[in-house]
Amino acid sequence: MIVEEELWLKGSTSKDSSEVHQEITILTGTVSGAGTKAKVFIDLEGAEGGRPRRSGRRVLNTPGQPFDKGKIARFTFDCTALGELKNMKIGHDDSGFSANWFCEKVTIKRANSAQQWEISVGKVLRTELPLSPFPF
């Protein structure tokens, strides 16, 4: 089962038209049971030249425990220019022991650019919760 949350983003407009290096920083909360061993993913959506664009689902796990309680995890990937970011889906595959995950905050920064989006998620992503857009 996939557990995901759809989040709407606010940010500035981009005029990029080539591959873009994305820097993702994720803060796991500090409440009891906040961490997860599940495989976490992110999918970014934007609009470039009036056309919708997506990064595609990217699995963010690395060796070790990047999503343990209170940890800051950093990831990078290249994708087609997304223009102005509009939407982000973040979630996990509900696998492993302690799959529920308290995602505190996500920051998306374009490398070599001042463009940055910061999203306060502040909630547990788990199977029992219905999926719905997260308003900003």
Coordinates of C-alpha atoms in Angstrom, one line a residue:
M1 CA 0.0 0.0 0.0
I2 CA 1.3 3.5 -0.8
V3 CA 0.8 6.3 1.7
E4 CA 1.1 9.8 0.3
E5 CA 0.2 13.4 1.0
E6 CA -0.4 16.0 -1.7
L7 CA 0.9 19.4 -0.9
W8 CA 0.3 22.7 -2.8
L9 CA 3.4 25.0 -3.1
K10 CA 3.9 28.7 -3.2
G11 CA 7.0 30.1 -4.8
S12 CA 8.5 32.3 -7.5
T13 CA 8.3 31.8 -11.3
S14 CA 11.2 30.1 -13.2
K15 CA 12.2 30.7 -16.8
D16 CA 14.4 27.6 -16.9
S17 CA 14.1 25.3 -20.0
S18 CA 16.7 22.6 -19.4
E19 CA 17.6 20.0 -16.8
V20 CA 17.4 21.4 -13.3
H21 CA 19.3 20.2 -10.2
Q22 CA 16.8 19.9 -7.3
E23 CA 18.1 19.9 -3.6
I24 CA 15.6 18.4 -1.2
T25 CA 15.9 18.7 2.6
I26 CA 13.4 16.8 4.8
L27 CA 13.1 17.2 8.6
T28 CA 11.5 14.3 10.5
G29 CA 9.7 15.4 13.6
T30 CA 10.7 14.7 17.2
V31 CA 7.4 13.3 18.6
S32 CA 7.4 9.7 19.9
G33 CA 7.4 7.2 17.0
A34 CA 8.2 9.9 14.4
G35 CA 10.8 8.0 12.3
T36 CA 10.1 5.4 9.6
K37 CA 12.0 2.5 8.0
A38 CA 9.7 2.6 4.9
K39 CA 10.9 3.7 1.5
V40 CA 10.1 7.5 1.2
F41 CA 9.4 9.1 -2.2
I42 CA 8.7 12.6 -3.6
D43 CA 7.1 13.7 -6.9
L44 CA 7.2 17.4 -7.9
E45 CA 4.8 19.1 -10.2
G46 CA 5.2 22.5 -11.9
A47 CA 4.2 24.5 -14.9
E48 CA 6.7 25.6 -17.6
G49 CA 5.4 27.7 -20.5
G50 CA 1.8 27.0 -19.6
R51 CA 2.4 23.2 -19.8
P52 CA 2.3 20.9 -16.7
R53 CA 5.6 19.2 -15.9
R54 CA 6.5 16.5 -13.4
S55 CA 9.7 15.2 -11.9
G56 CA 8.3 11.7 -11.7
R57 CA 8.3 9.7 -8.4
R58 CA 11.8 9.6 -6.8
V59 CA 12.7 7.2 -4.0
L60 CA 14.7 9.2 -1.5
N61 CA 16.1 6.5 0.8
T62 CA 19.9 6.2 1.3
P63 CA 22.0 3.8 3.4
G64 CA 21.5 4.3 7.1
Q65 CA 18.3 5.6 8.7
P66 CA 17.7 9.0 7.0
F67 CA 14.1 9.3 8.4
D68 CA 14.8 8.5 12.0
K69 CA 13.2 10.8 14.7
G70 CA 14.7 14.3 14.6
K71 CA 16.9 13.7 11.6
I72 CA 17.5 16.1 8.7
A73 CA 17.9 14.2 5.4
R74 CA 19.3 15.8 2.2
F75 CA 18.9 14.5 -1.4
T76 CA 19.6 15.8 -4.9
F77 CA 18.4 14.8 -8.3
D78 CA 18.2 16.2 -11.8
C79 CA 14.9 16.5 -13.7
T80 CA 13.4 18.4 -16.6
A81 CA 12.8 22.0 -15.8
L82 CA 9.5 22.2 -13.9
G83 CA 9.0 26.0 -14.0
E84 CA 7.0 27.3 -11.1
L85 CA 6.4 24.5 -8.6
K86 CA 2.7 24.0 -7.9
N87 CA 2.4 20.7 -6.1
M88 CA 4.4 18.1 -4.2
K89 CA 3.5 14.5 -3.3
I90 CA 5.4 13.0 -0.5
G91 CA 4.8 9.6 1.0
H92 CA 6.1 6.1 1.7
D93 CA 5.5 2.5 0.6
D94 CA 4.2 1.4 4.1
S95 CA 7.0 -1.2 4.3
G96 CA 9.2 -2.3 7.2
F97 CA 8.8 -2.0 10.9
S98 CA 7.3 1.3 12.1
A99 CA 6.1 2.5 8.7
N100 CA 4.2 5.6 10.0
W101 CA 6.3 8.7 9.6
F102 CA 6.0 12.3 11.1
C103 CA 7.2 14.6 8.3
E104 CA 7.8 18.0 9.9
K105 CA 9.1 20.0 7.0
V106 CA 10.3 19.8 3.3
T107 CA 12.5 22.3 1.6
I108 CA 13.1 22.3 -2.2
K109 CA 15.8 24.4 -3.6
R110 CA 17.0 24.8 -7.2
A111 CA 20.8 24.6 -7.3
N112 CA 22.5 27.7 -8.5
S113 CA 19.3 29.7 -8.0
A114 CA 17.7 31.7 -5.2
Q115 CA 14.4 29.8 -5.8
Q116 CA 13.4 27.9 -2.8
W117 CA 10.1 26.4 -1.4
E118 CA 9.6 25.5 2.2
I119 CA 6.6 23.4 3.2
S120 CA 5.5 22.8 6.8
V121 CA 3.9 19.4 6.6
G122 CA 3.7 18.8 10.4
K123 CA 1.7 15.5 10.3
V124 CA 2.0 11.8 10.4
L125 CA 1.7 10.0 7.1
R126 CA 0.1 6.6 7.8
T127 CA -2.2 4.1 6.2
E128 CA -5.2 5.0 8.5
L129 CA -5.4 8.6 7.4
P130 CA -7.3 9.6 4.3
L131 CA -5.3 11.3 1.5
S132 CA -6.1 14.9 0.8
P133 CA -4.4 18.1 -0.5
F134 CA -2.6 20.0 2.2
P135 CA -3.4 23.7 2.0
F136 CA -0.9 26.5 2.5

